[in-house]
Amino acid sequence: MNTVDVRRLTAWLDTTLQAPRFRDYAPNGLQVEGKPEIRHIITGVTASEALLRAAIERGADAVLVHHGWFWRNEDPRVLGPRRRRLALTLAHDLNLIGYHLPLDAHPTLGNNAQLARVLGLQPLRDVEGAPLTCGRDGLIWLGEAPEAATLGQFAEQISQRLQRQALWVGDAQAPVGRVAWCTGGAQSMMQEAVEAGATVYITGEASEPNAHLARETGVGFIAAGHHATERYGVQALGEAVAAEFGIKVEFIDIDNPI
């Protein structure tokens, strides 16, 4: 079975995802150093204790996730669940690798790109063929939903394809025009989508102001699940790693209702 040096792997990931260009909430790349050679990677959305244990059971050398550790403004002490996660990682010589915003934004492997694929969205593109975006770091994508006629139908279609009941606010009979989307916890960015001319905004989570903004602007709001909207980018990234280096990569979905 092929192996890859962890430094070579993370250098390729950094370059592929253009990690240095993002001012992120957490460090991107190698977060905990383990074995120097990697032959088997487990991918998942979040570096939870459950995912770590699943990786250990399968004899993996590394865990590659979207939600890693060491978030800004977090309590830095190594206590409770953090201690257990770190102890497991160190005891089994696991490499922990995480990419947050870079994995949201990537034009083909990213969460927004992959959510568009799953939902049948057609991204709008500029003259060079790049996705048309708005918001900080271009994290909100803009496009169309050719298979959906009304907001109500669109919300139901999203629920079916993600296998998770979406929360939505708006006129069920309103036509779906320009769609904006940003996976995960991007509910606070809805105003930027409104200003970009969206008639529907899709994200993962909802906050109290979203309902009022949707009602007062007429822009439909759909919260389809943080985890549910971010399952696909890390899978696509894992497939790209397997193709590039010829190593074993498995995705494990640790379900999360949020």
PDB file of C-alpha atoms in Angstrom:
ATOM      1  CA  MET A   1       0.000   0.000   0.000  1.00  0.00           C
ATOM      2  CA  ASN A   2       1.260   3.478  -0.832  1.00  0.00           C
ATOM      3  CA  THR A   3       2.252   5.968   1.851  1.00  0.00           C
ATOM      4  CA  VAL A   4       2.803   9.723   1.832  1.00  0.00           C
ATOM      5  CA  ASP A   5       4.900  11.884   4.126  1.00  0.00           C
ATOM      6  CA  VAL A   6       2.654  14.054   6.262  1.00  0.00           C
ATOM      7  CA  ARG A   7       4.564  17.215   5.319  1.00  0.00           C
ATOM      8  CA  ARG A   8       4.181  16.479   1.623  1.00  0.00           C
ATOM      9  CA  LEU A   9       0.471  15.810   2.081  1.00  0.00           C
ATOM     10  CA  THR A  10      -0.202  19.008   4.032  1.00  0.00           C
ATOM     11  CA  ALA A  11       1.864  21.076   1.597  1.00  0.00           C
ATOM     12  CA  TRP A  12      -0.303  19.753  -1.253  1.00  0.00           C
ATOM     13  CA  LEU A  13      -3.477  20.455   0.717  1.00  0.00           C
ATOM     14  CA  ASP A  14      -2.342  23.991   1.599  1.00  0.00           C
ATOM     15  CA  THR A  15      -1.601  24.731  -2.052  1.00  0.00           C
ATOM     16  CA  THR A  16      -4.733  23.084  -3.431  1.00  0.00           C
ATOM     17  CA  LEU A  17      -7.044  24.882  -1.003  1.00  0.00           C
ATOM     18  CA  GLN A  18      -5.076  28.188  -1.060  1.00  0.00           C
ATOM     19  CA  ALA A  19      -5.124  28.116   2.729  1.00  0.00           C
ATOM     20  CA  PRO A  20      -2.761  31.079   3.341  1.00  0.00           C
ATOM     21  CA  ARG A  21      -5.157  33.586   1.756  1.00  0.00           C
ATOM     22  CA  PHE A  22      -7.823  33.131   4.442  1.00  0.00           C
ATOM     23  CA  ARG A  23      -8.046  34.906   7.791  1.00  0.00           C
ATOM     24  CA  ASP A  24      -9.753  32.084   9.609  1.00  0.00           C
ATOM     25  CA  TYR A  25     -11.188  31.358  13.059  1.00  0.00           C
ATOM     26  CA  ALA A  26      -8.846  28.385  13.551  1.00  0.00           C
ATOM     27  CA  PRO A  27      -5.502  27.168  12.191  1.00  0.00           C
ATOM     28  CA  ASN A  28      -5.708  25.398   8.844  1.00  0.00           C
ATOM     29  CA  GLY A  29      -3.531  22.415   8.026  1.00  0.00           C
ATOM     30  CA  LEU A  30      -1.754  20.070  10.434  1.00  0.00           C
ATOM     31  CA  GLN A  31      -3.144  20.708  13.932  1.00  0.00           C
ATOM     32  CA  VAL A  32      -1.723  17.697  15.791  1.00  0.00           C
ATOM     33  CA  GLU A  33       1.362  15.867  14.541  1.00  0.00           C
ATOM     34  CA  GLY A  34       1.335  12.069  14.531  1.00  0.00           C
ATOM     35  CA  LYS A  35       3.039   9.400  12.410  1.00  0.00           C
ATOM     36  CA  PRO A  36       5.415  10.797   9.769  1.00  0.00           C
ATOM     37  CA  GLU A  37       4.073   8.470   7.057  1.00  0.00           C
ATOM     38  CA  ILE A  38       0.380   8.178   6.175  1.00  0.00           C
ATOM     39  CA  ARG A  39      -1.180   5.236   4.394  1.00  0.00           C
ATOM     40  CA  HIS A  40      -4.814   5.494   5.603  1.00  0.00           C
ATOM     41  CA  ILE A  41      -6.916   8.607   6.218  1.00  0.00           C
ATOM     42  CA  ILE A  42     -10.365   8.925   7.766  1.00  0.00           C
ATOM     43  CA  THR A  43     -12.294  12.008   6.662  1.00  0.00           C
ATOM     44  CA  GLY A  44     -15.267  13.526   8.456  1.00  0.00           C
ATOM     45  CA  VAL A  45     -16.992  16.810   9.138  1.00  0.00           C
ATOM     46  CA  THR A  46     -15.817  17.342  12.731  1.00  0.00           C
ATOM     47  CA  ALA A  47     -12.912  16.035  14.815  1.00  0.00           C
ATOM     48  CA  SER A  48     -15.195  14.710  17.524  1.00  0.00           C
ATOM     49  CA  GLU A  49     -14.293  11.946  19.962  1.00  0.00           C
ATOM     50  CA  ALA A  50     -16.594   9.597  18.037  1.00  0.00           C
ATOM     51  CA  LEU A  51     -14.751  10.235  14.759  1.00  0.00           C
ATOM     52  CA  LEU A  52     -11.369   9.774  16.436  1.00  0.00           C
ATOM     53  CA  ARG A  53     -12.452   6.444  17.916  1.00  0.00           C
ATOM     54  CA  ALA A  54     -13.761   5.300  14.539  1.00  0.00           C
ATOM     55  CA  ALA A  55     -10.413   6.206  12.960  1.00  0.00           C
ATOM     56  CA  ILE A  56      -8.518   4.285  15.645  1.00  0.00           C
ATOM     57  CA  GLU A  57     -10.736   1.213  15.172  1.00  0.00           C
ATOM     58  CA  ARG A  58      -9.954   1.246  11.443  1.00  0.00           C
ATOM     59  CA  GLY A  59      -6.209   1.628  11.988  1.00  0.00           C
ATOM     60  CA  ALA A  60      -5.987   5.057  10.349  1.00  0.00           C
ATOM     61  CA  ASP A  61      -2.893   7.235  10.471  1.00  0.00           C
ATOM     62  CA  ALA A  62      -4.653  10.572  10.037  1.00  0.00           C
ATOM     63  CA  VAL A  63      -7.995  12.300  10.392  1.00  0.00           C
ATOM     64  CA  LEU A  64      -8.880  15.001   7.859  1.00  0.00           C
ATOM     65  CA  VAL A  65     -11.824  17.234   8.777  1.00  0.00           C
ATOM     66  CA  HIS A  66     -13.600  20.500   8.080  1.00  0.00           C
ATOM     67  CA  HIS A  67     -14.077  21.380  11.763  1.00  0.00           C
ATOM     68  CA  GLY A  68     -10.804  20.899  13.597  1.00  0.00           C
ATOM     69  CA  TRP A  69      -9.677  22.347  16.927  1.00  0.00           C
ATOM     70  CA  PHE A  70      -8.230  25.505  18.524  1.00  0.00           C
ATOM     71  CA  TRP A  71     -10.977  27.974  17.639  1.00  0.00           C
ATOM     72  CA  ARG A  72     -10.616  31.695  18.299  1.00  0.00           C
ATOM     73  CA  ASN A  73     -11.863  32.843  21.742  1.00  0.00           C
ATOM     74  CA  GLU A  74     -12.114  29.237  22.955  1.00  0.00           C
ATOM     75  CA  ASP A  75     -11.024  28.356  26.493  1.00  0.00           C
ATOM     76  CA  PRO A  76      -7.418  27.190  25.880  1.00  0.00           C
ATOM     77  CA  ARG A  77      -7.290  24.837  28.859  1.00  0.00           C
ATOM     78  CA  VAL A  78      -7.021  21.105  28.132  1.00  0.00           C
ATOM     79  CA  LEU A  79      -9.910  19.853  30.232  1.00  0.00           C
ATOM     80  CA  GLY A  80     -12.835  17.442  29.896  1.00  0.00           C
ATOM     81  CA  PRO A  81     -13.773  16.545  26.285  1.00  0.00           C
ATOM     82  CA  ARG A  82     -10.765  18.427  24.906  1.00  0.00           C
ATOM     83  CA  ARG A  83      -8.404  16.397  27.101  1.00  0.00           C
ATOM     84  CA  ARG A  84     -10.037  13.122  26.003  1.00  0.00           C
ATOM     85  CA  ARG A  85      -9.830  14.007  22.312  1.00  0.00           C
ATOM     86  CA  LEU A  86      -6.204  15.106  22.558  1.00  0.00           C
ATOM     87  CA  ALA A  87      -5.224  12.078  24.662  1.00  0.00           C
ATOM     88  CA  LEU A  88      -6.717   9.706  22.085  1.00  0.00           C
ATOM     89  CA  THR A  89      -4.960  11.498  19.238  1.00  0.00           C
ATOM     90  CA  LEU A  90      -1.549  11.439  20.919  1.00  0.00           C
ATOM     91  CA  ALA A  91      -1.855   7.905  22.302  1.00  0.00           C
ATOM     92  CA  HIS A  92      -2.541   6.503  18.832  1.00  0.00           C
ATOM     93  CA  ASP A  93      -0.090   8.748  16.978  1.00  0.00           C
ATOM     94  CA  LEU A  94      -2.848  10.211  14.796  1.00  0.00           C
ATOM     95  CA  ASN A  95      -2.303  13.235  12.596  1.00  0.00           C
ATOM     96  CA  LEU A  96      -5.174  15.705  12.858  1.00  0.00           C
ATOM     97  CA  ILE A  97      -5.584  17.875   9.762  1.00  0.00           C
ATOM     98  CA  GLY A  98      -8.319  20.483   9.417  1.00  0.00           C
ATOM     99  CA  TYR A  99      -9.403  23.023   6.799  1.00  0.00           C
ATOM    100  CA  HIS A 100     -12.227  25.419   7.595  1.00  0.00           C
ATOM    101  CA  LEU A 101     -12.847  28.435   5.297  1.00  0.00           C
ATOM    102  CA  PRO A 102     -10.487  27.156   2.580  1.00  0.00           C
ATOM    103  CA  LEU A 103     -12.678  24.071   2.245  1.00  0.00           C
ATOM    104  CA  ASP A 104     -15.859  26.161   2.119  1.00  0.00           C
ATOM    105  CA  ALA A 105     -14.560  28.298  -0.720  1.00  0.00           C
ATOM    106  CA  HIS A 106     -12.728  25.947  -3.086  1.00  0.00           C
ATOM    107  CA  PRO A 107     -14.264  26.253  -6.579  1.00  0.00           C
ATOM    108  CA  THR A 108     -14.634  22.504  -7.174  1.00  0.00           C
ATOM    109  CA  LEU A 109     -13.867  20.569  -3.972  1.00  0.00           C
ATOM    110  CA  GLY A 110     -15.412  23.023  -1.513  1.00  0.00           C
ATOM    111  CA  ASN A 111     -18.595  22.759   0.487  1.00  0.00           C
ATOM    112  CA  ASN A 112     -20.402  25.389  -1.595  1.00  0.00           C
ATOM    113  CA  ALA A 113     -19.411  23.728  -4.864  1.00  0.00           C
ATOM    114  CA  GLN A 114     -20.380  20.294  -3.639  1.00  0.00           C
ATOM    115  CA  LEU A 115     -23.673  21.467  -2.155  1.00  0.00           C
ATOM    116  CA  ALA A 116     -24.528  22.941  -5.558  1.00  0.00           C
ATOM    117  CA  ARG A 117     -23.877  19.527  -7.106  1.00  0.00           C
ATOM    118  CA  VAL A 118     -26.066  17.712  -4.587  1.00  0.00           C
ATOM    119  CA  LEU A 119     -28.939  20.217  -4.835  1.00  0.00           C
ATOM    120  CA  GLY A 120     -28.792  20.658  -8.605  1.00  0.00           C
ATOM    121  CA  LEU A 121     -27.899  24.350  -8.390  1.00  0.00           C
ATOM    122  CA  GLN A 122     -26.256  26.072 -11.347  1.00  0.00           C
ATOM    123  CA  PRO A 123     -23.630  28.579 -10.139  1.00  0.00           C
ATOM    124  CA  LEU A 124     -23.406  31.859 -12.001  1.00  0.00           C
ATOM    125  CA  ARG A 125     -19.919  32.422 -13.423  1.00  0.00           C
ATOM    126  CA  ASP A 126     -17.782  35.381 -14.408  1.00  0.00           C
ATOM    127  CA  VAL A 127     -16.152  35.864 -17.810  1.00  0.00           C
ATOM    128  CA  GLU A 128     -13.239  33.620 -16.777  1.00  0.00           C
ATOM    129  CA  GLY A 129     -15.554  30.823 -15.659  1.00  0.00           C
ATOM    130  CA  ALA A 130     -15.031  31.297 -11.927  1.00  0.00           C
ATOM    131  CA  PRO A 131     -18.078  31.075  -9.640  1.00  0.00           C
ATOM    132  CA  LEU A 132     -19.832  34.405  -9.055  1.00  0.00           C
ATOM    133  CA  THR A 133     -19.641  35.143  -5.343  1.00  0.00           C
ATOM    134  CA  CYS A 134     -20.196  37.869  -2.777  1.00  0.00           C
ATOM    135  CA  GLY A 135     -19.437  38.465   0.893  1.00  0.00           C
ATOM    136  CA  ARG A 136     -16.184  38.197   2.812  1.00  0.00           C
ATOM    137  CA  ASP A 137     -13.595  36.033   1.041  1.00  0.00           C
ATOM    138  CA  GLY A 138     -16.209  35.294  -1.631  1.00  0.00           C
ATOM    139  CA  LEU A 139     -17.848  32.768   0.667  1.00  0.00           C
ATOM    140  CA  ILE A 140     -21.408  33.271  -0.631  1.00  0.00           C
ATOM    141  CA  TRP A 141     -22.091  31.674  -4.007  1.00  0.00           C
ATOM    142  CA  LEU A 142     -24.746  32.899  -6.438  1.00  0.00           C
ATOM    143  CA  GLY A 143     -26.699  30.830  -8.920  1.00  0.00           C
ATOM    144  CA  GLU A 144     -30.003  29.391 -10.052  1.00  0.00           C
ATOM    145  CA  ALA A 145     -32.176  26.398  -9.148  1.00  0.00           C
ATOM    146  CA  PRO A 146     -33.595  25.264 -12.486  1.00  0.00           C
ATOM    147  CA  GLU A 147     -35.504  22.314 -11.021  1.00  0.00           C
ATOM    148  CA  ALA A 148     -37.445  24.379  -8.460  1.00  0.00           C
ATOM    149  CA  ALA A 149     -40.447  26.548  -9.321  1.00  0.00           C
ATOM    150  CA  THR A 150     -41.503  27.906  -5.922  1.00  0.00           C
ATOM    151  CA  LEU A 151     -39.871  28.417  -2.533  1.00  0.00           C
ATOM    152  CA  GLY A 152     -42.025  25.700  -0.971  1.00  0.00           C
ATOM    153  CA  GLN A 153     -41.065  23.185  -3.634  1.00  0.00           C
ATOM    154  CA  PHE A 154     -37.423  24.170  -3.357  1.00  0.00           C
ATOM    155  CA  ALA A 155     -37.360  23.699   0.431  1.00  0.00           C
ATOM    156  CA  GLU A 156     -38.930  20.262   0.064  1.00  0.00           C
ATOM    157  CA  GLN A 157     -36.433  19.289  -2.626  1.00  0.00           C
ATOM    158  CA  ILE A 158     -33.548  20.354  -0.361  1.00  0.00           C
ATOM    159  CA  SER A 159     -34.968  18.333   2.547  1.00  0.00           C
ATOM    160  CA  GLN A 160     -35.203  15.221   0.372  1.00  0.00           C
ATOM    161  CA  ARG A 161     -31.731  15.491  -1.110  1.00  0.00           C
ATOM    162  CA  LEU A 162     -30.011  16.184   2.211  1.00  0.00           C
ATOM    163  CA  GLN A 163     -32.259  13.717   4.081  1.00  0.00           C
ATOM    164  CA  ARG A 164     -32.832  16.382   6.720  1.00  0.00           C
ATOM    165  CA  GLN A 165     -35.921  18.529   7.223  1.00  0.00           C
ATOM    166  CA  ALA A 166     -35.006  22.092   6.353  1.00  0.00           C
ATOM    167  CA  LEU A 167     -36.297  25.068   8.337  1.00  0.00           C
ATOM    168  CA  TRP A 168     -37.535  27.794   5.993  1.00  0.00           C
ATOM    169  CA  VAL A 169     -39.234  31.200   6.115  1.00  0.00           C
ATOM    170  CA  GLY A 170     -41.020  32.947   3.270  1.00  0.00           C
ATOM    171  CA  ASP A 171     -43.904  32.756   0.830  1.00  0.00           C
ATOM    172  CA  ALA A 172     -44.319  29.135  -0.262  1.00  0.00           C
ATOM    173  CA  GLN A 173     -45.636  30.246  -3.653  1.00  0.00           C
ATOM    174  CA  ALA A 174     -42.898  32.799  -4.353  1.00  0.00           C
ATOM    175  CA  PRO A 175     -40.888  31.951  -7.483  1.00  0.00           C
ATOM    176  CA  VAL A 176     -37.276  30.925  -7.056  1.00  0.00           C
ATOM    177  CA  GLY A 177     -35.007  33.291  -8.959  1.00  0.00           C
ATOM    178  CA  ARG A 178     -31.438  34.054  -7.975  1.00  0.00           C
ATOM    179  CA  VAL A 179     -30.232  31.733  -5.234  1.00  0.00           C
ATOM    180  CA  ALA A 180     -27.402  32.514  -2.805  1.00  0.00           C
ATOM    181  CA  TRP A 181     -25.831  29.908  -0.559  1.00  0.00           C
ATOM    182  CA  CYS A 182     -23.100  29.501   2.025  1.00  0.00           C
ATOM    183  CA  THR A 183     -22.860  26.248   3.941  1.00  0.00           C
ATOM    184  CA  GLY A 184     -22.615  25.872   7.709  1.00  0.00           C
ATOM    185  CA  GLY A 185     -23.123  28.727  10.162  1.00  0.00           C
ATOM    186  CA  ALA A 186     -23.463  31.642   7.743  1.00  0.00           C
ATOM    187  CA  GLN A 187     -26.857  32.913   8.847  1.00  0.00           C
ATOM    188  CA  SER A 188     -25.336  36.285   9.791  1.00  0.00           C
ATOM    189  CA  MET A 189     -24.348  36.817   6.133  1.00  0.00           C
ATOM    190  CA  MET A 190     -27.924  36.893   4.828  1.00  0.00           C
ATOM    191  CA  GLN A 191     -27.939  40.673   4.372  1.00  0.00           C
ATOM    192  CA  GLU A 192     -25.018  40.374   1.954  1.00  0.00           C
ATOM    193  CA  ALA A 193     -27.009  37.858  -0.078  1.00  0.00           C
ATOM    194  CA  VAL A 194     -30.002  40.196  -0.108  1.00  0.00           C
ATOM    195  CA  GLU A 195     -27.823  43.053  -1.351  1.00  0.00           C
ATOM    196  CA  ALA A 196     -26.497  40.779  -4.117  1.00  0.00           C
ATOM    197  CA  GLY A 197     -30.027  40.374  -5.465  1.00  0.00           C
ATOM    198  CA  ALA A 198     -30.838  36.911  -4.125  1.00  0.00           C
ATOM    199  CA  THR A 199     -34.468  35.830  -3.894  1.00  0.00           C
ATOM    200  CA  VAL A 200     -33.560  32.800  -1.743  1.00  0.00           C
ATOM    201  CA  TYR A 201     -30.678  32.337   0.713  1.00  0.00           C
ATOM    202  CA  ILE A 202     -29.557  28.875   1.837  1.00  0.00           C
ATOM    203  CA  THR A 203     -27.255  28.184   4.759  1.00  0.00           C
ATOM    204  CA  GLY A 204     -26.924  25.631   7.536  1.00  0.00           C
ATOM    205  CA  GLU A 205     -28.189  27.334  10.684  1.00  0.00           C
ATOM    206  CA  ALA A 206     -30.747  29.969  11.644  1.00  0.00           C
ATOM    207  CA  SER A 207     -30.772  32.861  14.103  1.00  0.00           C
ATOM    208  CA  GLU A 208     -33.713  34.918  15.344  1.00  0.00           C
ATOM    209  CA  PRO A 209     -33.107  37.892  12.981  1.00  0.00           C
ATOM    210  CA  ASN A 210     -33.273  35.720   9.863  1.00  0.00           C
ATOM    211  CA  ALA A 211     -37.039  35.314  10.030  1.00  0.00           C
ATOM    212  CA  HIS A 212     -37.614  39.075  10.243  1.00  0.00           C
ATOM    213  CA  LEU A 213     -35.180  39.805   7.430  1.00  0.00           C
ATOM    214  CA  ALA A 214     -36.843  37.198   5.225  1.00  0.00           C
ATOM    215  CA  ARG A 215     -40.330  38.608   5.894  1.00  0.00           C
ATOM    216  CA  GLU A 216     -39.318  42.236   5.479  1.00  0.00           C
ATOM    217  CA  THR A 217     -37.296  41.772   2.284  1.00  0.00           C
ATOM    218  CA  GLY A 218     -39.298  39.004   0.651  1.00  0.00           C
ATOM    219  CA  VAL A 219     -36.145  36.908   0.326  1.00  0.00           C
ATOM    220  CA  GLY A 220     -36.767  33.278   1.233  1.00  0.00           C
ATOM    221  CA  PHE A 221     -34.522  31.858   3.955  1.00  0.00           C
ATOM    222  CA  ILE A 222     -33.636  28.158   4.210  1.00  0.00           C
ATOM    223  CA  ALA A 223     -31.589  26.643   7.048  1.00  0.00           C
ATOM    224  CA  ALA A 224     -30.783  23.123   5.872  1.00  0.00           C
ATOM    225  CA  GLY A 225     -28.476  21.990   8.695  1.00  0.00           C
ATOM    226  CA  HIS A 226     -24.869  22.913   9.489  1.00  0.00           C
ATOM    227  CA  HIS A 227     -23.671  19.330   9.342  1.00  0.00           C
ATOM    228  CA  ALA A 228     -25.988  18.341   6.492  1.00  0.00           C
ATOM    229  CA  THR A 229     -24.726  21.109   4.203  1.00  0.00           C
ATOM    230  CA  GLU A 230     -21.058  20.411   4.986  1.00  0.00           C
ATOM    231  CA  ARG A 231     -20.814  16.642   4.485  1.00  0.00           C
ATOM    232  CA  TYR A 232     -19.735  16.838   0.874  1.00  0.00           C
ATOM    233  CA  GLY A 233     -16.653  19.026   0.635  1.00  0.00           C
ATOM    234  CA  VAL A 234     -14.475  16.836   2.829  1.00  0.00           C
ATOM    235  CA  GLN A 235     -15.601  13.776   0.858  1.00  0.00           C
ATOM    236  CA  ALA A 236     -14.561  15.408  -2.416  1.00  0.00           C
ATOM    237  CA  LEU A 237     -11.253  16.465  -0.848  1.00  0.00           C
ATOM    238  CA  GLY A 238     -10.624  12.936   0.383  1.00  0.00           C
ATOM    239  CA  GLU A 239     -11.263  11.540  -3.086  1.00  0.00           C
ATOM    240  CA  ALA A 240      -8.785  14.047  -4.515  1.00  0.00           C
ATOM    241  CA  VAL A 241      -6.155  12.997  -1.946  1.00  0.00           C
ATOM    242  CA  ALA A 242      -6.669   9.317  -2.774  1.00  0.00           C
ATOM    243  CA  ALA A 243      -6.282  10.027  -6.492  1.00  0.00           C
ATOM    244  CA  GLU A 244      -3.177  12.183  -5.999  1.00  0.00           C
ATOM    245  CA  PHE A 245      -1.255   9.923  -3.626  1.00  0.00           C
ATOM    246  CA  GLY A 246      -2.780   6.456  -4.084  1.00  0.00           C
ATOM    247  CA  ILE A 247      -3.487   6.016  -0.378  1.00  0.00           C
ATOM    248  CA  LYS A 248      -6.606   4.687   1.335  1.00  0.00           C
ATOM    249  CA  VAL A 249      -9.183   7.360   2.270  1.00  0.00           C
ATOM    250  CA  GLU A 250     -12.547   6.634   3.936  1.00  0.00           C
ATOM    251  CA  PHE A 251     -15.352   9.029   4.856  1.00  0.00           C
ATOM    252  CA  ILE A 252     -17.259   8.437   8.104  1.00  0.00           C
ATOM    253  CA  ASP A 253     -20.443  10.383   8.745  1.00  0.00           C
ATOM    254  CA  ILE A 254     -20.937  10.980  12.486  1.00  0.00           C
ATOM    255  CA  ASP A 255     -24.522  12.211  12.396  1.00  0.00           C
ATOM    256  CA  ASN A 256     -25.327  15.622  13.879  1.00  0.00           C
ATOM    257  CA  PRO A 257     -28.879  17.053  13.874  1.00  0.00           C
ATOM    258  CA  ILE A 258     -27.605  20.655  14.001  1.00  0.00           C
TER     259      ILE A 258
END
